[in-house]
PDB file of C-alpha atoms in Angstrom:
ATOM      1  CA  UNK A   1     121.008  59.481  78.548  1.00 67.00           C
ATOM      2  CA  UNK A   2     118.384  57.723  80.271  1.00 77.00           C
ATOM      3  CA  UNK A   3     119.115  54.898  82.721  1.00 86.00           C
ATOM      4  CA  UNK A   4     116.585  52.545  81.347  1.00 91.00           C
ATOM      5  CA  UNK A   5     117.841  49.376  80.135  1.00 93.00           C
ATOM      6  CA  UNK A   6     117.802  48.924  75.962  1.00 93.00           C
ATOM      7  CA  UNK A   7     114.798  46.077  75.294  1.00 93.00           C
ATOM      8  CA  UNK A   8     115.882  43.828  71.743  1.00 95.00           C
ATOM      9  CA  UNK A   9     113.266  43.110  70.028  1.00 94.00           C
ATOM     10  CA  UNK A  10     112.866  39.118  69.162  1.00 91.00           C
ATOM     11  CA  UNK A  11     113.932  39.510  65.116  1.00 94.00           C
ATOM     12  CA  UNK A  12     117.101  41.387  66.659  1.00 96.00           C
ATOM     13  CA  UNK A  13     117.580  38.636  68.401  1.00 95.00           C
ATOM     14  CA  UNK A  14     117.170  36.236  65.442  1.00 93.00           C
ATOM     15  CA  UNK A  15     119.235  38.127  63.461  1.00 95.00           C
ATOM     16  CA  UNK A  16     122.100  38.070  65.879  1.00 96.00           C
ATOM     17  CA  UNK A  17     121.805  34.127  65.991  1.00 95.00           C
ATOM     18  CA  UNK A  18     121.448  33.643  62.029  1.00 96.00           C
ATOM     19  CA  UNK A  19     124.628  36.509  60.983  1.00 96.00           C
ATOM     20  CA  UNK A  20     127.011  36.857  63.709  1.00 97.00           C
ATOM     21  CA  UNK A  21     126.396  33.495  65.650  1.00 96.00           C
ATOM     22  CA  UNK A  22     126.084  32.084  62.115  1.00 96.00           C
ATOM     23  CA  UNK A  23     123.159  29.490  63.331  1.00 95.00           C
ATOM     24  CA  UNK A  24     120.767  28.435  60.363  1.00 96.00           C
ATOM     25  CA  UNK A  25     117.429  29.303  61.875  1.00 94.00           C
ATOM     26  CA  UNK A  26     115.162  27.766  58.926  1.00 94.00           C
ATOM     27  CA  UNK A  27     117.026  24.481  59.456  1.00 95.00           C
ATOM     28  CA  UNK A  28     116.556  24.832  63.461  1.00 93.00           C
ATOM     29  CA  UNK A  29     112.656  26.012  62.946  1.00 94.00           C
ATOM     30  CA  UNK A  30     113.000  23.020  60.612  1.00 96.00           C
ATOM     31  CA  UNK A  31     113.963  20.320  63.398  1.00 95.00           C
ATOM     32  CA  UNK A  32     111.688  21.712  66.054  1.00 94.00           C
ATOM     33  CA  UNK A  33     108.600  21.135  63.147  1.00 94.00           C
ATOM     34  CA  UNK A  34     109.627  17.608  62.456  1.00 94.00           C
ATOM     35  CA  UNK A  35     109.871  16.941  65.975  1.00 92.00           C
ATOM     36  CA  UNK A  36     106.128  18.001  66.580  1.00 92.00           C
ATOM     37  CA  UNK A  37     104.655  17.050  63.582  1.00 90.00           C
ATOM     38  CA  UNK A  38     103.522  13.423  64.911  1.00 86.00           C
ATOM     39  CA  UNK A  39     101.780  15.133  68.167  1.00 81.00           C
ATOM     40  CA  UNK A  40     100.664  18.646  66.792  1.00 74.00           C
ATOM     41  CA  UNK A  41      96.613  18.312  67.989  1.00 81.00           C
ATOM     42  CA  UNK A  42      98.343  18.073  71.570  1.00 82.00           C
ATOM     43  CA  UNK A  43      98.613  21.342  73.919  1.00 82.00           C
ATOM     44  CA  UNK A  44     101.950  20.278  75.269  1.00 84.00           C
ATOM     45  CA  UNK A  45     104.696  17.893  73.656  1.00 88.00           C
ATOM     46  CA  UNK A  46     107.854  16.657  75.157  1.00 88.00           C
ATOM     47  CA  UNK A  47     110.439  15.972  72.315  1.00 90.00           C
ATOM     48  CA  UNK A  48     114.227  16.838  71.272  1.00 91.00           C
ATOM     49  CA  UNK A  49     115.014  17.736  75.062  1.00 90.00           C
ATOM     50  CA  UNK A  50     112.394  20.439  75.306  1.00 92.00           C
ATOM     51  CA  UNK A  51     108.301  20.912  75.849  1.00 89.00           C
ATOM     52  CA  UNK A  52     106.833  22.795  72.987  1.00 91.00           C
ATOM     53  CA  UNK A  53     103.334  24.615  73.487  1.00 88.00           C
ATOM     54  CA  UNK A  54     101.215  23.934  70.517  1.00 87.00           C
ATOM     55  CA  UNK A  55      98.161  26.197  69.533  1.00 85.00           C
ATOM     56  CA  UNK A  56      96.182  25.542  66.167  1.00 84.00           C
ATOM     57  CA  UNK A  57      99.043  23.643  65.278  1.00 86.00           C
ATOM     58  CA  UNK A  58     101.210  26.199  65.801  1.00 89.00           C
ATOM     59  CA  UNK A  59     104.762  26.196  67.930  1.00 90.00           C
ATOM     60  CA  UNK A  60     104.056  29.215  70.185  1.00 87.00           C
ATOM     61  CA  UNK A  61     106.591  29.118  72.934  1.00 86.00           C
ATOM     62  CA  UNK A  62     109.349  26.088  74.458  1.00 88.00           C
ATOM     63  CA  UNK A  63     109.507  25.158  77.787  1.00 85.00           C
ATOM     64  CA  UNK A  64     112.952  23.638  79.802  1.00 82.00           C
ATOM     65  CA  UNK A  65     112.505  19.982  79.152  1.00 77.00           C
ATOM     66  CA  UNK A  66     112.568  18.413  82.609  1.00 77.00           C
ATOM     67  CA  UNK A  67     110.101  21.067  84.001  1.00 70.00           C
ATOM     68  CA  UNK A  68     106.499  19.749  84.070  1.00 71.00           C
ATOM     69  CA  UNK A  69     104.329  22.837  83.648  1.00 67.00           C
ATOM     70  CA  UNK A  70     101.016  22.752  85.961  1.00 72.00           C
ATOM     71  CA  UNK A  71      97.582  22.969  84.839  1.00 69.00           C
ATOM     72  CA  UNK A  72      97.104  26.371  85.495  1.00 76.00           C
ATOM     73  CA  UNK A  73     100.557  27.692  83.392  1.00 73.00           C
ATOM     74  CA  UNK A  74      99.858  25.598  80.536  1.00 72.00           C
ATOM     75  CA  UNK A  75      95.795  27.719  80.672  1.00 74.00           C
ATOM     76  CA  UNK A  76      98.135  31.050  80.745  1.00 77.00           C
ATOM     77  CA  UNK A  77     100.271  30.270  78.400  1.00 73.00           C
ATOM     78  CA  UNK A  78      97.869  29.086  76.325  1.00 72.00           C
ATOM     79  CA  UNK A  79      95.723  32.434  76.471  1.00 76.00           C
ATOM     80  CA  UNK A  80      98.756  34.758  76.288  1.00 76.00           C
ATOM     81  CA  UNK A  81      99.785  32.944  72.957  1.00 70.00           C
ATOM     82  CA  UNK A  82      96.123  33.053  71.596  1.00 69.00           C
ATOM     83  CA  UNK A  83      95.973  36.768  72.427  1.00 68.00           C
ATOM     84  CA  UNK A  84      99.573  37.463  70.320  1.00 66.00           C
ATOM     85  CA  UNK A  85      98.186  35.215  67.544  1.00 57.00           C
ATOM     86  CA  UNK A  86      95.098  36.554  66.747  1.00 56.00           C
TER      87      UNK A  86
END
């Protein structure tokens, strides 16, 4: 048995959340889209108690709410999401 830790995979972990934690994802990915819609050319919106990176339009990652991400994250996180996107 090896002692590395197990890594879940992100749909494992969106499965767990929609069939044993019983949380309708479709209605939460739902709320998050209405929430951006108005502000969706912007990098970086603050709405619904959460900052929600935006690339092409596209949700790509949530940040805390009350942190203010610097210059330089926002340019990583950016680039990392581009990367996994294209």
């Amino acid at each position: 048995m090896s002692d590395e830790p197990v890594r879940v995979s992100d749909h494992a972990m969106v499965r767990y959340m929609e069939r044993v934690l019983g949380m309708d994802v479709e209605q939460l990915r739902a709320h998050i889209a209405e929430g951006t819609r108005r502000h969706q050319q912007a990098p970086c919106v603050r709405t619904l108690g959460a900052r929600f990176l935006l690339v092409d339009g596209v949700v790509v990652t949530t940040i805390e709410g009350r942190s203010v991400p610097g210059y330089d994250v926002l340019v990583r996180l950016i680039r990392d999401s581009e990367a996994k996107v294209a």
